[in-house]
Tab-separated table of C-alpha atoms and ligand atoms in Angstrom:
chain	number	residue	atom	x	y	z
A	1276	MET	CA	23.021	-3.662	-3.055
A	1277	SER	CA	20.029	-4.007	-5.349
A	1278	LEU	CA	16.872	-5.788	-4.343
A	1279	ARG	CA	17.496	-8.290	-7.130
A	1280	LEU	CA	20.928	-9.158	-5.811
A	1281	LYS	CA	19.731	-9.303	-2.262
A	1282	LEU	CA	16.947	-11.713	-3.155
A	1283	THR	CA	19.300	-13.878	-5.129
A	1284	PHE	CA	21.866	-14.034	-2.340
A	1285	LEU	CA	19.284	-14.788	0.241
A	1286	TYR	CA	17.704	-17.554	-1.838
A	1287	SER	CA	21.118	-19.026	-2.789
A	1288	GLY	CA	22.353	-18.879	0.798
A	1289	PHE	CA	19.339	-20.791	2.074
A	1290	LEU	CA	19.684	-23.316	-0.723
A	1291	ALA	CA	23.433	-23.794	0.040
A	1292	LEU	CA	22.713	-24.408	3.643
A	1293	THR	CA	19.917	-26.832	2.888
A	1294	LEU	CA	22.137	-28.722	0.382
A	1295	LEU	CA	25.043	-28.835	2.883
A	1296	PHE	CA	22.857	-30.201	5.551
A	1297	PHE	CA	21.223	-32.865	3.406
A	1298	GLY	CA	24.591	-33.695	1.802
A	1299	ALA	CA	26.239	-34.225	5.163
A	1300	LEU	CA	23.227	-36.326	6.340
A	1301	VAL	CA	23.316	-38.519	3.268
A	1302	TYR	CA	27.080	-38.968	3.594
A	1303	PHE	CA	27.031	-39.865	7.271
A	1304	ILE	CA	24.119	-42.254	6.948
A	1305	MET	CA	25.817	-43.925	4.039
A	1306	GLN	CA	29.076	-44.179	5.981
A	1307	HIS	CA	27.240	-45.577	8.937
A	1308	ASN	CA	25.409	-48.193	6.922
A	1309	LEU	CA	28.445	-49.266	4.997
A	1310	THR	CA	30.453	-49.746	8.219
A	1311	ALA	CA	27.469	-51.584	9.801
A	1312	GLU	CA	27.304	-53.861	6.743
A	1313	THR	CA	31.101	-54.620	6.997
A	1314	ASP	CA	30.760	-55.235	10.696
A	1315	ARG	CA	27.795	-57.671	10.177
A	1316	ALA	CA	29.802	-59.586	7.455
A	1317	ILE	CA	33.017	-59.989	9.505
A	1318	ALA	CA	30.984	-60.956	12.671
A	1319	GLU	CA	29.198	-63.483	10.543
A	1320	ILE	CA	32.545	-65.002	9.367
A	1321	ALA	CA	33.855	-65.013	12.950
A	1322	ARG	CA	30.758	-66.920	13.970
A	1323	ASP	CA	31.364	-69.462	11.242
A	1324	VAL	CA	34.898	-69.863	12.320
A	1325	VAL	CA	33.895	-70.421	15.929
A	1326	ARG	CA	31.201	-72.871	14.847
A	1327	SER	CA	33.783	-74.910	12.975
A	1328	THR	CA	36.207	-75.001	15.940
A	1329	ARG	CA	36.492	-78.304	17.770
A	1330	ILE	CA	37.540	-78.828	21.417
A	1331	VAL	CA	39.889	-81.515	22.354
A	1332	GLU	CA	39.753	-82.128	26.048
A	1333	ASN	CA	42.783	-82.950	28.191
A	1334	ASN	CA	45.455	-81.284	26.188
A	1335	ILE	CA	48.077	-79.645	28.330
A	1336	PHE	CA	48.314	-76.583	26.210
A	1337	PRO	CA	45.311	-74.474	26.632
A	1338	LEU	CA	45.048	-73.465	22.969
A	1339	ARG	CA	45.889	-77.042	21.855
A	1340	GLN	CA	42.669	-78.145	23.303
A	1341	VAL	CA	41.124	-76.068	20.630
A	1342	VAL	CA	41.435	-77.342	17.099
A	1343	LEU	CA	40.872	-74.487	14.715
A	1344	PRO	CA	39.601	-74.994	11.176
A	1345	ASN	CA	41.465	-74.010	8.088
A	1346	MET	CA	41.210	-70.273	7.996
A	1347	ASP	CA	41.502	-70.089	4.212
A	1348	VAL	CA	38.067	-71.604	3.881
A	1349	PHE	CA	36.604	-68.441	5.407
A	1350	SER	CA	38.923	-65.741	4.067
A	1351	SER	CA	38.442	-63.935	0.831
A	1352	PRO	CA	40.784	-61.548	-1.085
A	1353	ASN	CA	39.853	-58.606	1.184
A	1354	THR	CA	38.910	-60.525	4.367
A	1355	TYR	CA	41.782	-61.760	6.644
A	1356	ILE	CA	41.594	-64.035	9.617
A	1357	GLN	CA	44.059	-64.603	12.387
A	1358	VAL	CA	44.047	-66.108	15.879
A	1359	LEU	CA	46.229	-64.654	18.595
A	1360	GLU	CA	47.427	-66.456	21.610
A	1361	ARG	CA	46.937	-64.813	24.934
A	1362	ASN	CA	50.401	-63.345	24.803
A	1363	GLY	CA	49.718	-61.672	21.458
A	1364	SER	CA	51.645	-64.034	19.229
A	1365	VAL	CA	49.952	-65.336	16.179
A	1366	ALA	CA	48.560	-68.886	16.488
A	1367	VAL	CA	46.958	-69.301	13.130
A	1368	GLN	CA	46.227	-66.957	10.183
A	1369	SER	CA	44.735	-67.060	6.769
A	1370	ARG	CA	47.132	-67.380	3.897
A	1371	ASN	CA	46.157	-64.278	2.205
A	1372	LEU	CA	47.942	-62.429	4.976
A	1373	GLY	CA	51.040	-63.765	3.527
A	1374	GLY	CA	52.758	-64.096	6.910
A	1375	GLN	CA	52.105	-60.442	7.859
A	1376	ILE	CA	50.515	-59.803	11.059
A	1377	MET	CA	47.215	-57.739	11.099
A	1378	PRO	CA	47.941	-54.691	13.003
A	1379	LEU	CA	47.193	-54.908	16.737
A	1380	SER	CA	46.258	-51.829	18.703
A	1381	GLU	CA	47.608	-51.459	22.121
A	1382	ASP	CA	44.515	-52.406	24.125
A	1383	THR	CA	43.124	-55.052	21.860
A	1384	LEU	CA	44.484	-57.858	24.141
A	1385	ARG	CA	43.577	-55.871	27.244
A	1386	GLN	CA	39.969	-55.579	26.080
A	1387	ALA	CA	39.869	-59.240	24.861
A	1388	ALA	CA	41.141	-60.337	28.254
A	1389	ARG	CA	37.926	-58.933	29.661
A	1390	GLY	CA	36.073	-61.408	27.362
A	1391	LYS	CA	34.402	-58.619	25.363
A	1392	GLU	CA	33.988	-58.810	21.577
A	1393	PHE	CA	34.469	-55.437	19.838
A	1394	TYR	CA	35.257	-53.734	16.555
A	1395	GLU	CA	38.058	-51.388	15.739
A	1396	THR	CA	39.488	-49.656	12.723
A	1397	VAL	CA	43.228	-49.738	12.382
A	1398	MET	CA	45.680	-48.550	9.744
A	1399	ALA	CA	48.039	-50.907	7.798
A	1400	GLY	CA	50.185	-48.779	5.650
A	1401	ASP	CA	47.846	-46.468	3.819
A	1402	GLN	CA	44.962	-48.873	4.128
A	1403	SER	CA	42.458	-48.941	6.909
A	1404	ILE	CA	41.117	-52.252	8.108
A	1405	ARG	CA	37.987	-52.901	10.038
A	1406	ILE	CA	38.637	-55.640	12.588
A	1407	TYR	CA	36.205	-57.732	14.640
A	1408	ASN	CA	37.866	-59.081	17.696
A	1409	ARG	CA	36.203	-62.060	19.395
A	1410	PRO	CA	37.788	-63.655	22.449
A	1411	LEU	CA	37.981	-67.442	22.477
A	1412	VAL	CA	36.945	-68.664	25.830
A	1413	TYR	CA	36.738	-72.280	26.853
A	1414	ASN	CA	35.931	-73.531	30.297
A	1415	ASN	CA	35.768	-69.938	31.454
A	1416	GLN	CA	39.342	-69.403	30.292
A	1417	LEU	CA	40.575	-67.022	27.670
A	1418	VAL	CA	42.516	-69.139	25.246
A	1419	GLY	CA	43.012	-66.688	22.469
A	1420	VAL	CA	41.524	-63.947	20.244
A	1421	LEU	CA	39.948	-64.493	16.886
A	1422	GLN	CA	40.371	-61.479	14.579
A	1423	VAL	CA	38.551	-61.063	11.359
A	1424	GLY	CA	39.549	-57.981	9.350
A	1425	ARG	CA	38.346	-56.488	6.087
A	1426	THR	CA	40.011	-53.734	4.108
A	1427	MET	CA	37.838	-50.649	4.000
A	1428	GLY	CA	39.295	-49.651	0.543
A	1429	LEU	CA	36.033	-50.395	-1.300
A	1430	MET	CA	33.895	-48.564	1.189
A	1431	GLU	CA	36.285	-45.628	1.179
A	1432	ALA	CA	36.211	-45.526	-2.635
A	1433	THR	CA	32.449	-45.586	-2.550
A	1434	LEU	CA	32.270	-42.784	0.011
A	1435	GLY	CA	34.859	-40.867	-1.979
A	1436	ARG	CA	32.685	-41.130	-5.105
A	1437	LEU	CA	29.663	-40.144	-3.048
A	1438	ARG	CA	31.542	-37.086	-1.785
A	1439	ILE	CA	32.478	-36.055	-5.321
A	1440	LEU	CA	28.870	-36.624	-6.484
A	1441	LEU	CA	27.434	-34.649	-3.655
A	1442	PHE	CA	29.913	-31.777	-4.111
A	1443	LEU	CA	29.442	-31.631	-7.853
A	1444	GLY	CA	25.623	-32.127	-7.578
A	1445	SER	CA	25.256	-29.504	-5.007
A	1446	GLY	CA	27.552	-27.113	-6.876
A	1447	ILE	CA	25.696	-27.468	-10.143
A	1448	THR	CA	22.262	-27.241	-8.462
A	1449	LEU	CA	23.391	-24.166	-6.582
A	1450	PHE	CA	24.744	-22.558	-9.714
A	1451	LEU	CA	21.695	-23.461	-11.756
A	1452	THR	CA	19.175	-22.365	-9.146
A	1453	SER	CA	20.945	-19.124	-8.346
A	1454	THR	CA	21.089	-18.257	-12.099
A	1455	LEU	CA	17.422	-19.068	-12.354
A	1456	GLY	CA	16.688	-17.136	-9.198
A	1457	TRP	CA	18.597	-14.127	-10.527
A	1458	ILE	CA	16.617	-14.292	-13.799
A	1459	MET	CA	13.298	-14.748	-12.086
A	1460	ALA	CA	13.956	-11.883	-9.473
A	1461	GLY	CA	14.875	-9.703	-12.530
A	1462	GLN	CA	11.662	-10.647	-14.301
A	1463	ALA	CA	9.601	-10.102	-11.161
A	1464	LEU	CA	11.190	-6.773	-10.525
A	1465	ARG	CA	11.159	-5.497	-14.093
A	1466	PRO	CA	7.580	-4.134	-13.901
A	1467	ILE	CA	8.615	-2.234	-10.770
A	1468	ASP	CA	11.587	-0.819	-12.653
A	1469	ARG	CA	9.380	0.189	-15.427
A	1470	MET	CA	6.925	1.735	-12.962
A	1471	THR	CA	9.747	3.697	-11.357
A	1472	GLU	CA	10.873	4.975	-14.754
A	1473	ALA	CA	7.337	5.941	-15.610
A	1474	ALA	CA	6.772	7.695	-12.211
A	1475	SER	CA	10.017	9.692	-12.555
A	1476	ALA	CA	9.156	10.587	-16.143
A	1477	ILE	CA	5.818	11.953	-14.855
A	1478	GLN	CA	7.654	13.754	-12.105
A	1479	GLU	CA	10.191	15.247	-14.483
A	1480	ALA	CA	7.497	16.361	-17.111
A	1481	GLN	CA	5.281	17.505	-14.243
A	1482	ASP	CA	2.411	15.929	-16.238
A	1483	LEU	CA	-0.182	14.563	-14.016
A	1484	THR	CA	-2.337	13.377	-16.966
A	1485	ARG	CA	0.134	10.616	-17.763
A	1486	ARG	CA	-0.395	7.180	-16.321
A	1487	ILE	CA	1.669	4.102	-15.599
A	1488	HIS	CA	1.056	1.492	-18.256
A	1489	TYR	CA	0.902	-2.011	-16.809
A	1490	SER	CA	-0.491	-4.903	-18.835
A	1491	GLY	CA	0.426	-7.868	-16.524
A	1492	PRO	CA	-1.861	-9.824	-14.207
A	1493	ARG	CA	-3.567	-8.126	-11.194
A	1494	ASP	CA	-0.988	-9.414	-8.750
A	1495	GLU	CA	1.021	-7.415	-6.165
A	1496	VAL	CA	2.736	-5.416	-8.875
A	1497	GLY	CA	-0.497	-4.952	-10.759
A	1498	ARG	CA	-2.239	-3.666	-7.591
A	1499	LEU	CA	0.678	-1.242	-7.062
A	1500	ALA	CA	0.324	0.140	-10.520
A	1501	GLU	CA	-3.429	0.508	-10.043
A	1502	THR	CA	-2.923	2.237	-6.755
A	1503	LEU	CA	-0.345	4.615	-8.115
A	1504	ASN	CA	-2.680	5.421	-11.036
A	1505	ARG	CA	-5.602	6.189	-8.665
A	1506	MET	CA	-3.193	8.322	-6.633
A	1507	LEU	CA	-2.203	10.157	-9.764
A	1508	GLU	CA	-5.852	10.560	-10.717
A	1509	ARG	CA	-6.635	12.133	-7.302
A	1510	LEU	CA	-3.546	14.265	-7.444
A	1511	HIS	CA	-4.550	15.514	-10.880
A	1512	ARG	CA	-8.094	16.300	-9.758
A	1513	ALA	CA	-6.839	18.049	-6.554
A	1514	TYR	CA	-4.417	20.038	-8.639
A	1515	GLN	CA	-7.081	21.024	-11.032
A	1516	VAL	CA	-9.365	22.116	-8.143
A	1517	LEU	CA	-6.483	24.113	-6.767
A	1518	GLU	CA	-5.775	25.767	-10.085
A	1519	GLU	CA	-9.474	26.619	-10.624
A	1520	ALA	CA	-9.655	27.991	-7.150
A	1521	GLY	CA	-6.528	30.011	-7.777
A	1522	ALA	CA	-7.909	31.299	-11.103
A	1523	ALA	CA	-11.245	32.140	-9.391
A	1524	GLN	CA	-9.491	33.984	-6.689
A	1525	ARG	CA	-7.462	35.969	-9.143
A	1526	ARG	CA	-10.630	36.706	-11.229
A	1527	PHE	CA	-12.486	37.711	-8.009
A	1528	LEU	CA	-9.604	40.040	-6.961
A	1529	SER	CA	-9.350	41.747	-10.293
A	1530	ASP	CA	-13.196	42.095	-10.607
A	1531	ALA	CA	-13.321	43.535	-7.114
A	1532	SER	CA	-10.689	46.009	-7.713
A	1533	HIS	CA	-12.313	46.966	-11.009
A	1534	GLU	CA	-15.612	47.427	-9.367
A	1535	LEU	CA	-14.049	49.526	-6.605
A	1536	ARG	CA	-12.191	51.663	-9.043
A	1537	THR	CA	-15.336	52.832	-10.904
A	1538	PRO	CA	-17.009	54.611	-7.941
A	1539	LEU	CA	-13.603	55.967	-6.876
A	1540	THR	CA	-13.002	57.502	-10.280
A	1541	ILE	CA	-16.478	59.057	-10.197
A	1542	ILE	CA	-15.851	60.453	-6.649
A	1543	ARG	CA	-12.390	61.809	-7.720
A	1544	GLY	CA	-13.897	63.421	-10.837
A	1545	ASN	CA	-16.665	65.022	-8.842
A	1546	VAL	CA	-14.150	66.291	-6.194
A	1547	GLU	CA	-12.045	67.804	-9.047
A	1548	LEU	CA	-15.219	69.443	-10.405
A	1549	LEU	CA	-16.040	70.910	-6.950
A	1550	ARG	CA	-12.452	72.246	-6.564
A	1551	LYS	CA	-12.604	74.018	-9.999
A	1552	MET	CA	-16.117	75.331	-9.717
A	1553	GLY	CA	-15.976	76.161	-6.069
A	1554	ASP	CA	-19.354	77.751	-5.032
A	1555	GLN	CA	-19.992	79.290	-8.427
A	1556	ASP	CA	-22.708	77.006	-9.569
A	1557	PRO	CA	-24.863	75.759	-6.749
A	1558	GLN	CA	-26.768	73.263	-8.968
A	1559	THR	CA	-23.661	71.579	-10.310
A	1560	ARG	CA	-22.308	71.521	-6.766
A	1561	ALA	CA	-25.336	69.809	-5.453
A	1562	GLU	CA	-25.307	67.263	-8.323
A	1563	ALA	CA	-21.602	66.585	-7.714
A	1564	LEU	CA	-22.227	66.042	-3.938
A	1565	ASP	CA	-25.214	63.726	-4.756
A	1566	ASP	CA	-22.911	61.730	-7.066
A	1567	ILE	CA	-20.130	61.448	-4.410
A	1568	ALA	CA	-22.781	60.334	-1.838
A	1569	GLY	CA	-24.295	57.809	-4.083
A	1570	GLU	CA	-21.053	56.271	-5.240
A	1571	ALA	CA	-19.818	56.233	-1.579
A	1572	GLU	CA	-22.962	54.319	-0.685
A	1573	ARG	CA	-22.466	51.916	-3.528
A	1574	MET	CA	-18.959	51.363	-2.555
A	1575	SER	CA	-19.864	50.596	1.075
A	1576	ARG	CA	-22.489	48.141	-0.211
A	1577	LEU	CA	-19.930	46.509	-2.431
A	1578	VAL	CA	-17.413	46.317	0.489
A	1579	ALA	CA	-20.131	44.753	2.709
A	1580	ASP	CA	-20.902	42.151	-0.009
A	1581	LEU	CA	-17.105	41.411	-0.534
A	1582	LEU	CA	-16.763	40.860	3.152
A	1583	ALA	CA	-19.684	38.515	3.264
A	1584	LEU	CA	-18.267	36.470	0.382
A	1585	ALA	CA	-14.751	36.504	1.844
A	1586	ARG	CA	-16.092	35.152	5.137
A	1587	ALA	CA	-17.952	32.474	3.206
A	1588	ASP	CA	-14.732	31.516	1.289
A	1589	SER	CA	-12.891	31.188	4.623
A	1590	GLY	CA	-15.236	28.463	5.636
A	1591	PHE	CA	-17.444	30.601	7.932
A	1592	LYS	CA	-20.457	28.728	9.204
A	1593	LEU	CA	-23.791	30.357	10.007
A	1594	GLU	CA	-25.229	29.802	13.471
A	1595	MET	CA	-28.389	27.778	13.039
A	1596	GLY	CA	-31.508	27.510	15.102
A	1597	PRO	CA	-35.269	26.876	14.460
A	1598	VAL	CA	-36.817	29.616	12.310
A	1599	ASP	CA	-40.565	30.066	11.692
A	1600	MET	CA	-40.861	30.619	8.051
A	1601	GLY	CA	-44.252	32.309	8.218
A	1602	ARG	CA	-43.084	34.910	10.646
A	1603	LEU	CA	-39.761	35.415	8.777
A	1604	LEU	CA	-41.536	35.979	5.456
A	1605	ALA	CA	-44.049	38.454	7.158
A	1606	ASP	CA	-40.964	40.507	8.241
A	1607	VAL	CA	-39.513	40.225	4.781
A	1608	ILE	CA	-42.826	41.505	3.164
A	1609	ARG	CA	-43.026	44.486	5.524
A	1610	GLN	CA	-39.430	45.501	4.936
A	1611	SER	CA	-39.484	45.073	1.162
A	1612	SER	CA	-42.870	46.882	0.618
A	1613	ILE	CA	-40.915	50.069	1.122
A	1614	LEU	CA	-38.576	49.075	-1.784
A	1615	ALA	CA	-41.388	48.138	-4.192
A	1616	GLY	CA	-41.889	51.643	-5.424
A	1617	GLU	CA	-44.163	51.662	-8.411
A	1618	VAL	CA	-44.137	47.976	-8.737
A	1619	ASP	CA	-47.123	45.983	-7.684
A	1620	PHE	CA	-46.094	43.632	-4.813
A	1621	VAL	CA	-48.227	40.583	-4.161
A	1622	ALA	CA	-47.588	37.963	-1.399
A	1623	ALA	CA	-49.458	34.632	-1.591
A	1624	GLY	CA	-49.327	31.527	0.566
A	1625	THR	CA	-46.966	32.863	3.082
A	1626	GLY	CA	-49.487	32.676	5.805
A	1627	MET	CA	-49.758	29.011	5.321
A	1628	LEU	CA	-46.090	28.794	6.437
A	1629	GLU	CA	-46.974	30.191	9.847
A	1630	GLY	CA	-45.658	27.565	12.356
A	1631	VAL	CA	-43.585	25.789	9.773
A	1632	SER	CA	-39.936	25.911	10.842
A	1633	VAL	CA	-36.565	25.240	9.195
A	1634	GLN	CA	-33.261	24.893	10.755
A	1635	GLY	CA	-31.621	28.045	9.830
A	1636	ASN	CA	-30.216	31.546	10.457
A	1637	ALA	CA	-32.985	34.103	10.494
A	1638	ASP	CA	-30.875	37.159	9.497
A	1639	SER	CA	-29.264	35.331	6.609
A	1640	LEU	CA	-32.607	33.942	5.445
A	1641	LYS	CA	-34.055	37.521	5.483
A	1642	GLN	CA	-31.060	38.761	3.530
A	1643	LEU	CA	-31.655	36.008	1.005
A	1644	PHE	CA	-35.257	36.899	0.282
A	1645	LEU	CA	-34.418	40.677	0.327
A	1646	ILE	CA	-31.739	40.131	-2.356
A	1647	LEU	CA	-34.232	38.246	-4.612
A	1648	LEU	CA	-37.017	40.743	-3.987
A	1649	ASP	CA	-34.704	43.716	-4.435
A	1650	ASN	CA	-33.524	42.314	-7.748
A	1651	ALA	CA	-37.132	41.695	-8.779
A	1652	PHE	CA	-38.242	45.288	-8.016
A	1653	ILE	CA	-35.132	46.593	-9.888
A	1654	TYR	CA	-35.521	44.571	-12.972
A	1655	THR	CA	-39.314	45.013	-13.122
A	1656	GLY	CA	-40.294	48.363	-14.392
A	1657	ALA	CA	-43.223	50.460	-13.064
A	1658	GLY	CA	-46.550	48.719	-13.627
A	1659	GLY	CA	-45.053	45.261	-13.346
A	1660	THR	CA	-45.808	42.903	-10.568
A	1661	VAL	CA	-43.624	41.008	-8.113
A	1662	TYR	CA	-45.036	37.913	-6.344
A	1663	LEU	CA	-43.771	36.323	-3.199
A	1664	GLU	CA	-45.196	32.812	-3.016
A	1665	GLY	CA	-44.925	30.316	-0.259
A	1666	ARG	CA	-45.577	26.595	-0.724
A	1667	LEU	CA	-45.294	23.557	1.464
A	1668	GLN	CA	-44.026	20.304	-0.063
A	1669	GLU	CA	-43.123	16.844	1.202
A	1670	GLY	CA	-40.152	17.620	3.534
A	1671	TRP	CA	-39.540	21.006	1.942
A	1672	VAL	CA	-40.537	24.668	2.272
A	1673	GLU	CA	-40.634	26.355	-1.181
A	1674	VAL	CA	-40.509	30.152	-1.611
A	1675	ALA	CA	-40.672	31.574	-5.078
A	1676	VAL	CA	-39.974	35.226	-6.035
A	1677	ARG	CA	-41.697	35.809	-9.384
A	1678	ASP	CA	-41.741	39.026	-11.473
A	1679	THR	CA	-43.139	40.218	-14.762
A	1680	GLY	CA	-40.029	42.192	-15.543
A	1681	ALA	CA	-37.238	42.163	-18.142
A	1682	GLY	CA	-36.324	38.476	-17.726
A	1683	ILE	CA	-32.908	37.009	-18.302
A	1684	ALA	CA	-31.592	35.936	-21.686
A	1685	GLU	CA	-31.082	32.190	-21.963
A	1686	SER	CA	-27.392	32.571	-22.458
A	1687	ASP	CA	-27.080	34.609	-19.220
A	1688	LEU	CA	-29.163	32.184	-17.162
A	1689	PRO	CA	-26.392	29.706	-16.155
A	1690	ARG	CA	-24.157	32.496	-14.968
A	1691	VAL	CA	-26.397	34.785	-12.998
A	1692	PHE	CA	-25.216	33.145	-9.731
A	1693	ASP	CA	-21.577	33.830	-10.575
A	1694	ARG	CA	-19.720	36.523	-8.699
A	1695	PHE	CA	-19.717	39.907	-10.374
A	1696	TYR	CA	-21.847	38.592	-13.202
A	1697	ARG	CA	-24.377	41.159	-14.456
A	1698	ALA	CA	-26.521	40.076	-17.302
A	1699	ASP	CA	-26.865	43.397	-19.091
A	1700	ARG	CA	-24.146	45.846	-17.997
A	1701	THR	CA	-25.698	48.728	-20.015
A	1702	ARG	CA	-28.681	48.824	-17.672
A	1703	GLN	CA	-28.595	51.753	-15.349
A	1704	CYS	CA	-28.849	49.837	-12.127
A	1705	ASP	CA	-26.316	50.194	-9.404
A	1706	GLY	CA	-26.055	46.579	-8.401
A	1707	THR	CA	-22.761	44.939	-7.483
A	1708	GLY	CA	-23.212	41.566	-9.170
A	1709	LEU	CA	-22.668	39.934	-5.944
A	1710	GLY	CA	-26.236	39.523	-4.576
A	1711	LEU	CA	-27.131	36.259	-6.173
A	1712	ALA	CA	-23.655	34.765	-5.270
A	1713	ILE	CA	-24.347	35.561	-1.659
A	1714	ALA	CA	-27.971	34.209	-2.000
A	1715	ARG	CA	-26.587	30.927	-3.320
A	1716	TRP	CA	-24.149	30.710	-0.488
A	1717	ILE	CA	-26.864	31.277	2.131
A	1718	VAL	CA	-29.033	28.526	0.473
A	1719	GLU	CA	-26.185	26.063	0.422
A	1720	GLN	CA	-25.444	26.701	4.041
A	1721	HIS	CA	-29.110	25.736	4.848
A	1722	GLY	CA	-28.811	22.517	2.785
A	1723	GLY	CA	-31.373	23.832	0.276
A	1724	THR	CA	-31.453	24.655	-3.416
A	1725	ILE	CA	-31.983	27.782	-5.491
A	1726	GLY	CA	-32.940	27.865	-9.170
A	1727	VAL	CA	-34.110	30.333	-11.804
A	1728	GLN	CA	-36.531	30.096	-14.669
A	1729	SER	CA	-36.763	33.029	-16.965
A	1730	ARG	CA	-37.828	34.210	-20.334
A	1731	GLU	CA	-36.450	37.412	-21.763
A	1732	GLY	CA	-39.200	40.127	-21.816
A	1733	GLU	CA	-41.650	38.088	-19.755
A	1734	GLY	CA	-40.175	37.895	-16.312
A	1735	SER	CA	-38.252	35.597	-14.024
A	1736	THR	CA	-38.911	33.203	-11.165
A	1737	PHE	CA	-36.319	32.497	-8.452
A	1738	THR	CA	-37.325	29.408	-6.449
A	1739	VAL	CA	-35.765	28.593	-3.102
A	1740	ARG	CA	-36.267	25.197	-1.431
A	1741	LEU	CA	-35.260	24.714	2.206
A	1742	PRO	CA	-35.479	21.405	4.160
A	1743	LYS	CA	-38.414	21.545	6.613
A	1744	THR	CA	-37.800	20.574	10.328
A	1745	GLN	CA	-39.944	17.550	11.090
B	5	ADP	P1	-26.844	42.881	-9.128
B	5	ADP	O1	-26.286	43.548	-8.020
B	5	ADP	O2	-26.374	43.182	-10.434
B	5	ADP	O3	-28.264	42.627	-9.040
B	5	ADP	P2	-27.015	39.992	-8.687
B	5	ADP	O4	-25.978	38.948	-8.401
B	5	ADP	O5	-28.088	40.154	-7.654
B	5	ADP	O6	-26.259	41.339	-8.962
B	5	ADP	O7	-27.755	39.595	-10.032
B	5	ADP	C1	-26.908	39.213	-11.093
B	5	ADP	C2	-27.514	39.506	-12.430
B	5	ADP	O8	-28.661	38.734	-12.595
B	5	ADP	C3	-28.081	40.968	-12.462
B	5	ADP	O9	-27.075	41.846	-12.845
B	5	ADP	C4	-29.168	40.815	-13.547
B	5	ADP	O10	-28.706	41.004	-14.850
B	5	ADP	C5	-29.721	39.358	-13.365
B	5	ADP	N1	-30.860	39.417	-12.539
B	5	ADP	C6	-31.037	39.071	-11.237
B	5	ADP	N2	-32.281	39.060	-10.870
B	5	ADP	C7	-33.045	39.449	-11.941
B	5	ADP	C8	-34.489	39.519	-12.147
B	5	ADP	N3	-35.376	39.359	-11.237
B	5	ADP	N4	-34.858	39.865	-13.402
B	5	ADP	C9	-33.942	39.917	-14.439
B	5	ADP	N5	-32.657	39.905	-14.219
B	5	ADP	C10	-32.181	39.592	-12.998
């Protein structure tokens, strides 16, 4: 059953019950009031009759002591009066009874004998008559019963009309309100229908860029549309991130296999050469073995870098502790001096960082600065200078690696931190293109930042900022 039908049924059901209850209430109150009205009227007439009755003392017949008035004075077309003797025979009656006796129920006389006045409804043919029975007692003796009856035809006709009116009224009201309820439920649910259609269209087309159009007020339905749209927006973004991550993963995999294939090809070529040449040419043999050793070394570097990045991707977190930056940089300077070769290496301001600590991982921080210095030495030819400069700033420790080397073209700058990105692939340097990607990951793990400024032919500056422990 549709929600619309359910709502309409529920609503109409409640309404029908309410109408039934109030209809019945109105009917019974009306019936009670009309009966009470009749009872009052006939009792009043009975009182008038009694008031007009005279008593004649010392008559030997009990009822003859009582002189009754002319009953026709008190009767009217639908009101009948009769007086019964104690034995039930009619003593006097109004003329409009035409000699007929007002029906007597079995215990009328019995009840009257007890001296009680009471009302009863009796049937005369197809008419019901409301009768007020009033015992006539004189000198503590029951002398007869005065009966005033009124036909209930008028009241029944009134009640009959009321019944029809209530039935018709309730029926029409029920029909009209159910129809209206059906239309209103349809109207209220239409936006939901439209939203369902839109949502299933989005689902079928698998198009997360589409949105549910709703132009109504910001009511329950409006808020539902809004929520659905927000959910679609989030789904769309999550899907995009997932797709980008997937694409990056595929790119990474193909780059990695490409990078690994180059040294393998060189090694295989040299092995072939060695097989063919044998021991014939010692110099070629030595060169081939050097090549093989060099490529094998490059490969193991590459594999180590790949492993580091794979660990980073899998959510690996560095173990952190307080690290004295002055001491760490002193170690870095000592180790990298060996790599400097013919490049001039100048350290400045690092002593100032003695005793300044950051929350970090010493091995990774060393690796970070070695990557930057190694790059600086490689991309700065002999005669150039590489500076390692330490600075203290409000809340931060800043370390810059500056060189006077080849620099980086402006178009390459935004991409140098990308994996496998190498600015000038024609350069004869055996890097992997992963160093700066690893450097950036280390900095991010420390809650710091890394940036680069460079001008082609003039040199580059890589600046690392790490939050200082207070
Ligand atoms: P690589 O192993 O190639 O050095 P990196 O990720 O460390 O990989 O660096 C990416 C690229 O950024 C390098 O190939 C180089 O083109 C450029 N680069 C990095 N450092 C410097 C520098 N100090 N001077 C000039 N170019 C640099």
